[in-house]
mmCIF file of C-alpha atoms in Angstrom:
data_model
loop_
_atom_site.group_PDB
_atom_site.id
_atom_site.type_symbol
_atom_site.label_atom_id
_atom_site.label_comp_id
_atom_site.label_asym_id
_atom_site.label_seq_id
_atom_site.Cartn_x
_atom_site.Cartn_y
_atom_site.Cartn_z
ATOM 1 C CA MET A 959 43.282 256.610 69.817
ATOM 2 C CA LYS A 960 43.365 260.331 71.026
ATOM 3 C CA LYS A 961 46.386 262.063 72.676
ATOM 4 C CA ASN A 962 45.139 262.567 76.051
ATOM 5 C CA GLN A 963 44.270 258.793 76.337
ATOM 6 C CA LYS A 964 47.526 258.007 75.260
ATOM 7 C CA LYS A 965 48.765 260.140 77.891
ATOM 8 C CA HIS A 966 46.206 259.027 80.140
ATOM 9 C CA TYR A 967 47.521 254.945 79.493
ATOM 10 C CA PHE A 968 51.263 255.671 79.461
ATOM 11 C CA ILE A 969 50.782 257.180 83.046
ATOM 12 C CA ILE A 970 48.852 254.487 84.553
ATOM 13 C CA LEU A 971 51.512 251.822 82.743
ATOM 14 C CA PHE A 972 54.263 253.578 84.369
ATOM 15 C CA GLY A 973 52.305 253.730 87.966
ATOM 16 C CA LEU A 974 51.894 250.098 87.756
ATOM 17 C CA LEU A 975 55.605 249.457 86.606
ATOM 18 C CA LEU A 976 57.013 251.565 89.806
ATOM 19 C CA ASN A 977 54.704 249.572 92.413
ATOM 20 C CA ILE A 978 56.075 246.211 91.301
ATOM 21 C CA LEU A 979 59.776 247.269 92.472
ATOM 22 C CA ASN A 980 61.064 247.255 95.718
ATOM 23 C CA ILE A 981 61.439 250.639 96.676
ATOM 24 C CA ASN A 982 63.803 249.752 99.660
ATOM 25 C CA SER A 983 66.730 248.447 97.610
ATOM 26 C CA GLN A 984 67.667 250.374 94.486
ATOM 27 C CA ASN A 985 68.464 247.224 92.247
ATOM 28 C CA ASN A 986 69.397 247.009 88.922
ATOM 29 C CA LYS A 987 65.809 246.927 87.664
ATOM 30 C CA GLU A 988 64.843 250.076 89.511
ATOM 31 C CA ILE A 989 67.710 252.102 88.155
ATOM 32 C CA SER A 990 67.146 250.992 84.708
ATOM 33 C CA THR A 991 63.404 251.952 85.116
ATOM 34 C CA TYR A 992 64.291 255.269 86.073
ATOM 35 C CA ASN A 993 66.694 255.862 83.392
ATOM 36 C CA TRP A 994 63.640 254.919 80.762
ATOM 37 C CA PHE A 995 61.589 257.300 82.151
ATOM 38 C CA ASP A 996 64.265 260.278 82.359
ATOM 39 C CA LYS A 997 65.378 259.173 78.613
ATOM 40 C CA ASN A 998 61.486 259.503 77.686
ATOM 41 C CA SER A 999 60.073 262.171 79.412
ATOM 42 C CA GLY A 1000 63.252 264.348 78.644
ATOM 43 C CA LYS A 1001 65.572 265.857 81.313
ATOM 44 C CA GLU A 1002 64.194 269.455 80.866
ATOM 45 C CA ALA A 1003 61.032 268.234 82.475
ATOM 46 C CA LEU A 1004 63.152 267.424 85.787
ATOM 47 C CA ASP A 1005 62.952 269.970 88.669
ATOM 48 C CA PHE A 1006 66.496 271.005 87.988
ATOM 49 C CA ASN A 1007 65.748 274.282 86.128
ATOM 50 C CA ASN A 1008 65.918 276.409 88.991
ATOM 51 C CA GLY A 1009 69.201 276.148 89.700
ATOM 52 C CA THR A 1010 71.834 278.934 88.822
ATOM 53 C CA GLY A 1011 74.529 278.712 86.218
ATOM 54 C CA HIS A 1012 78.027 277.474 87.525
ATOM 55 C CA LEU A 1013 80.568 279.910 86.612
ATOM 56 C CA ASN A 1014 83.980 279.678 86.898
ATOM 57 C CA PHE A 1015 86.806 281.889 85.898
ATOM 58 C CA ASP A 1016 89.648 280.932 88.068
ATOM 59 C CA LYS A 1017 93.286 281.113 86.465
ATOM 60 C CA THR A 1018 95.172 278.644 89.004
ATOM 61 C CA ILE A 1019 98.494 277.855 89.537
ATOM 62 C CA ASP A 1020 99.857 274.062 88.900
ATOM 63 C CA ASN A 1021 96.282 272.909 87.713
ATOM 64 C CA GLU A 1022 94.752 273.501 90.568
ATOM 65 C CA ASN A 1023 90.977 273.816 91.369
ATOM 66 C CA ARG A 1024 88.091 274.463 93.613
ATOM 67 C CA TYR A 1025 86.520 270.784 92.966
ATOM 68 C CA TYR A 1026 86.789 267.624 94.729
ATOM 69 C CA ILE A 1027 89.127 265.512 93.409
ATOM 70 C CA THR A 1028 88.553 266.570 89.563
ATOM 71 C CA ASP A 1029 87.083 269.198 87.902
ATOM 72 C CA GLU A 1030 85.503 266.989 85.327
ATOM 73 C CA PHE A 1031 82.253 265.659 85.436
ATOM 74 C CA LYS A 1032 81.584 262.102 86.990
ATOM 75 C CA THR A 1033 78.558 259.574 86.447
ATOM 76 C CA GLY A 1034 76.626 259.846 89.641
ATOM 77 C CA SER A 1035 73.358 260.088 91.162
ATOM 78 C CA ILE A 1036 71.131 262.061 93.606
ATOM 79 C CA SER A 1037 68.112 262.165 95.715
ATOM 80 C CA TYR A 1038 66.772 265.868 94.743
ATOM 81 C CA ASN A 1039 63.554 267.300 95.973
ATOM 82 C CA GLY A 1040 62.169 263.686 97.096
ATOM 83 C CA GLN A 1041 63.108 261.924 93.914
ATOM 84 C CA ASN A 1042 65.663 259.651 92.873
ATOM 85 C CA TYR A 1043 67.917 260.324 89.773
ATOM 86 C CA PHE A 1044 70.684 258.118 88.323
ATOM 87 C CA SER A 1045 73.171 258.040 85.502
ATOM 88 C CA LEU A 1046 73.552 261.998 85.789
ATOM 89 C CA ASP A 1047 76.759 263.945 84.996
ATOM 90 C CA LEU A 1048 77.834 265.666 88.397
ATOM 91 C CA LYS A 1049 80.799 267.238 89.867
ATOM 92 C CA TYR A 1050 81.304 268.915 93.127
ATOM 93 C CA ASP A 1051 82.652 272.423 93.952
ATOM 94 C CA ILE A 1052 83.790 272.103 97.365
ATOM 95 C CA PHE A 1053 85.431 275.565 97.622
ATOM 96 C CA LYS A 1054 81.524 276.855 97.232
ATOM 97 C CA ASP A 1055 79.834 273.848 98.651
ATOM 98 C CA GLU A 1056 77.825 273.495 95.467
ATOM 99 C CA LEU A 1057 76.894 270.222 93.666
ATOM 100 C CA ILE A 1058 77.096 271.018 89.978
ATOM 101 C CA PHE A 1059 75.018 268.967 87.266
ATOM 102 C CA ARG A 1060 75.838 269.157 83.567
ATOM 103 C CA PRO A 1061 71.898 268.227 81.512
ATOM 104 C CA TYR A 1062 73.343 268.067 78.025
ATOM 105 C CA ILE A 1063 76.496 265.582 77.393
ATOM 106 C CA GLU A 1064 77.252 267.369 73.779
ATOM 107 C CA THR A 1065 78.251 270.800 75.671
ATOM 108 C CA THR A 1066 80.285 271.656 78.729
ATOM 109 C CA HIS A 1067 78.749 274.788 78.670
ATOM 110 C CA ILE A 1068 75.562 274.397 80.327
ATOM 111 C CA GLN A 1069 76.357 273.727 84.043
ATOM 112 C CA ILE A 1070 73.642 274.210 86.504
ATOM 113 C CA ASN A 1071 74.118 274.588 90.560
ATOM 114 C CA LEU A 1072 71.531 272.474 92.262
ATOM 115 C CA LEU A 1073 69.658 273.861 94.771
ATOM 116 C CA LYS A 1074 71.397 273.004 97.909
ATOM 117 C CA GLU A 1075 67.857 272.707 100.232
ATOM 118 C CA LYS A 1076 66.057 270.316 97.551
ATOM 119 C CA VAL A 1077 69.403 267.800 97.721
ATOM 120 C CA ASP A 1078 69.302 264.768 100.420
ATOM 121 C CA PHE A 1079 71.781 263.248 99.065
ATOM 122 C CA PHE A 1080 74.188 262.467 96.205
ATOM 123 C CA LYS A 1081 76.445 259.712 94.944
ATOM 124 C CA ILE A 1082 79.651 260.047 92.448
ATOM 125 C CA GLY A 1083 81.354 256.913 91.890
ATOM 126 C CA ASN A 1084 81.334 254.576 95.068
ATOM 127 C CA GLN A 1085 81.135 257.761 97.481
ATOM 128 C CA LYS A 1086 77.800 259.041 98.843
ATOM 129 C CA PHE A 1087 77.631 262.602 100.276
ATOM 130 C CA VAL A 1088 74.494 263.649 102.185
ATOM 131 C CA ASN A 1089 73.497 267.126 103.261
ATOM 132 C CA LEU A 1090 73.483 267.747 107.071
ATOM 133 C CA LYS A 1091 71.245 270.765 107.466
ATOM 134 C CA LEU A 1092 70.710 270.742 110.974
ATOM 135 C CA LEU A 1093 73.996 270.489 113.203
ATOM 136 C CA PRO A 1094 74.809 272.239 116.416
ATOM 137 C CA TYR A 1095 75.509 276.080 116.056
ATOM 138 C CA SER A 1096 79.222 275.464 116.152
ATOM 139 C CA LEU A 1097 79.272 273.437 113.271
ATOM 140 C CA LYS A 1098 79.338 273.744 109.599
ATOM 141 C CA THR A 1099 75.855 272.828 107.335
ATOM 142 C CA GLY A 1100 75.794 271.469 104.230
ATOM 143 C CA TYR A 1101 77.468 268.204 102.084
ATOM 144 C CA TYR A 1102 79.523 265.617 103.993
ATOM 145 C CA GLU A 1103 80.873 262.536 102.591
ATOM 146 C CA GLU A 1104 79.201 259.572 104.626
ATOM 147 C CA THR A 1105 80.906 256.415 106.070
ATOM 148 C CA VAL A 1106 79.459 253.886 107.966
ATOM 149 C CA THR A 1107 82.468 252.837 110.529
ATOM 150 C CA GLY A 1108 80.620 250.486 112.821
ATOM 151 C CA ASN A 1109 77.046 249.536 114.185
ATOM 152 C CA ASN A 1110 76.819 252.490 116.319
ATOM 153 C CA SER A 1111 78.821 255.280 114.642
ATOM 154 C CA ILE A 1112 78.786 257.022 111.358
ATOM 155 C CA LEU A 1113 82.033 259.065 110.138
ATOM 156 C CA TYR A 1114 81.343 262.257 107.895
ATOM 157 C CA ILE A 1115 84.093 264.320 106.201
ATOM 158 C CA LYS A 1116 83.562 267.743 105.314
ATOM 159 C CA TYR A 1117 85.805 268.376 102.714
ATOM 160 C CA TYR A 1118 86.835 272.491 101.871
ATOM 161 C CA LYS A 1119 89.202 274.439 100.236
ATOM 162 C CA GLU A 1120 90.871 277.507 101.159
ATOM 163 C CA LYS A 1121 91.518 279.920 98.441
ATOM 164 C CA ARG A 1122 94.949 282.108 98.598
ATOM 165 C CA ASP A 1123 95.654 284.872 95.976
ATOM 166 C CA ILE A 1124 99.295 284.496 94.845
ATOM 167 C CA ILE A 1125 101.486 286.583 92.156
ATOM 168 C CA LYS A 1126 103.464 284.627 89.779
ATOM 169 C CA ASP A 1127 105.482 285.997 86.835
ATOM 170 C CA ASP A 1128 103.427 289.368 86.935
ATOM 171 C CA HIS A 1129 100.130 287.278 86.601
ATOM 172 C CA PHE A 1130 97.430 287.167 89.467
ATOM 173 C CA LEU A 1131 96.702 283.460 90.062
ATOM 174 C CA ILE A 1132 94.487 281.318 92.651
ATOM 175 C CA SER A 1133 95.723 278.652 94.891
ATOM 176 C CA TYR A 1134 93.766 276.087 96.563
ATOM 177 C CA LYS A 1135 94.571 274.302 99.812
ATOM 178 C CA GLN A 1136 92.200 271.489 100.477
ATOM 179 C CA ASN A 1137 91.298 270.304 104.366
ATOM 180 C CA SER A 1138 89.115 268.400 106.043
ATOM 181 C CA ASP A 1139 86.618 268.219 109.201
ATOM 182 C CA PHE A 1140 85.544 265.229 111.063
ATOM 183 C CA LEU A 1141 82.177 264.251 112.413
ATOM 184 C CA LEU A 1142 81.324 261.298 114.338
ATOM 185 C CA LEU A 1143 77.978 260.652 114.896
ATOM 186 C CA LYS A 1144 77.489 258.300 117.916
ATOM 187 C CA ASP A 1145 74.934 257.941 120.723
ATOM 188 C CA ASN A 1146 72.642 260.096 118.333
ATOM 189 C CA LYS A 1147 75.011 262.707 118.753
ATOM 190 C CA PHE A 1148 77.434 264.625 116.319
ATOM 191 C CA ILE A 1149 80.861 265.015 117.538
ATOM 192 C CA LEU A 1150 83.836 266.915 115.813
ATOM 193 C CA ILE A 1151 87.025 264.825 116.075
ATOM 194 C CA ASN A 1152 89.505 266.782 114.066
ATOM 195 C CA ASP A 1153 92.119 265.892 117.628
ATOM 196 C CA LYS A 1154 93.612 263.179 118.144
ATOM 197 C CA LYS A 1155 92.722 263.700 122.258
ATOM 198 C CA GLU A 1156 88.979 264.114 121.030
ATOM 199 C CA ILE A 1157 89.356 260.513 119.653
ATOM 200 C CA ILE A 1158 90.952 258.946 122.765
ATOM 201 C CA LYS A 1159 88.365 260.851 124.921
ATOM 202 C CA LEU A 1160 85.550 258.963 123.268
ATOM 203 C CA TYR A 1161 87.565 255.730 123.200
ATOM 204 C CA PRO A 1162 89.678 255.792 126.132
ATOM 205 C CA GLU A 1163 90.140 251.938 126.868
ATOM 206 C CA GLN A 1164 91.686 251.587 123.243
ATOM 207 C CA LYS A 1165 94.117 254.697 123.866
ATOM 208 C CA ARG A 1166 97.564 252.657 122.977
ATOM 209 C CA LYS A 1167 95.708 251.093 119.911
ATOM 210 C CA ILE A 1168 94.906 254.600 118.976
ATOM 211 C CA GLN A 1169 98.235 256.286 119.538
ATOM 212 C CA ASN A 1170 100.134 253.238 117.662
ATOM 213 C CA PHE A 1171 97.824 253.607 114.743
ATOM 214 C CA PHE A 1172 98.805 257.650 114.845
ATOM 215 C CA SER A 1173 102.291 256.248 114.854
ATOM 216 C CA MET A 1174 102.201 253.854 111.794
ATOM 217 C CA ASN A 1175 99.971 255.847 109.479
ATOM 218 C CA LYS A 1176 101.782 259.334 109.420
ATOM 219 C CA ASP A 1177 102.208 259.539 105.507
ATOM 220 C CA LEU A 1178 98.721 258.118 104.988
ATOM 221 C CA LYS A 1179 97.605 261.232 107.356
ATOM 222 C CA LYS A 1180 99.240 263.628 105.629
ATOM 223 C CA ASP A 1181 98.605 262.442 101.942
ATOM 224 C CA ASN A 1182 95.085 261.305 102.569
ATOM 225 C CA PRO A 1183 93.556 262.325 105.877
ATOM 226 C CA GLY A 1184 90.090 261.462 104.880
ATOM 227 C CA LEU A 1185 91.400 257.488 104.462
ATOM 228 C CA PHE A 1186 93.246 257.927 107.262
ATOM 229 C CA MET A 1187 90.497 258.777 109.295
ATOM 230 C CA LYS A 1188 88.043 256.197 107.914
ATOM 231 C CA ASN A 1189 90.437 253.418 108.287
ATOM 232 C CA LEU A 1190 91.470 254.738 111.958
ATOM 233 C CA MET A 1191 87.606 254.484 112.630
ATOM 234 C CA LYS A 1192 86.926 251.011 111.126
ATOM 235 C CA TYR A 1193 90.202 249.880 113.022
ATOM 236 C CA ILE A 1194 88.907 251.262 116.350
ATOM 237 C CA ASN A 1195 85.148 249.284 115.764
ATOM 238 C CA ASN A 1196 86.712 245.730 115.114
ATOM 239 C CA PHE A 1197 87.533 245.988 118.644
#
């Protein structure tokens, strides 16, 4: 059989296989199929090659870093340029708001900043981040963690880090401090809810419950603001 005929039959076979899958749900069979195709076509053929190389020469204090949770790559998935990819090595630079992909497991030296305009969303572990490209002028665009908190509301968390240069033992070092902004999508409108007053304004009938939640969860709010806000919004929507 000629080479072109083999290629033709391969494309037809793969197309028939995809049509069998339910495109509305990413079940295990679908994910396995995508992984099989990626493996057989080669990751070099995927549309990642236009991204810039990721470089990081930070010398930080106390093992701090610019990334979300960890500077290590974790297994994740993305929707990139209209195509879904699974079982990729990813990490998220929240200082630069860049999603980083490692195409070759064998080496950590090749790391790519994926083109943000082509990323619709990505997942690392159980957390989903969406690329909010169109927001009111006063709000930051970019990657937000998405959490469904009720039938009529979605919480979006914007993680970012502030950089500070310090001198320690005659060495110039970098310190990073993490912060978060919280957006609530309610009634098709994005609302900044960084302040307790803004939350009470949205839910005035639950003012006392909201105040009690703040009082009872002071430590969580200090140690993990993102989890605090997720729990608060789920608590509000339970009523």
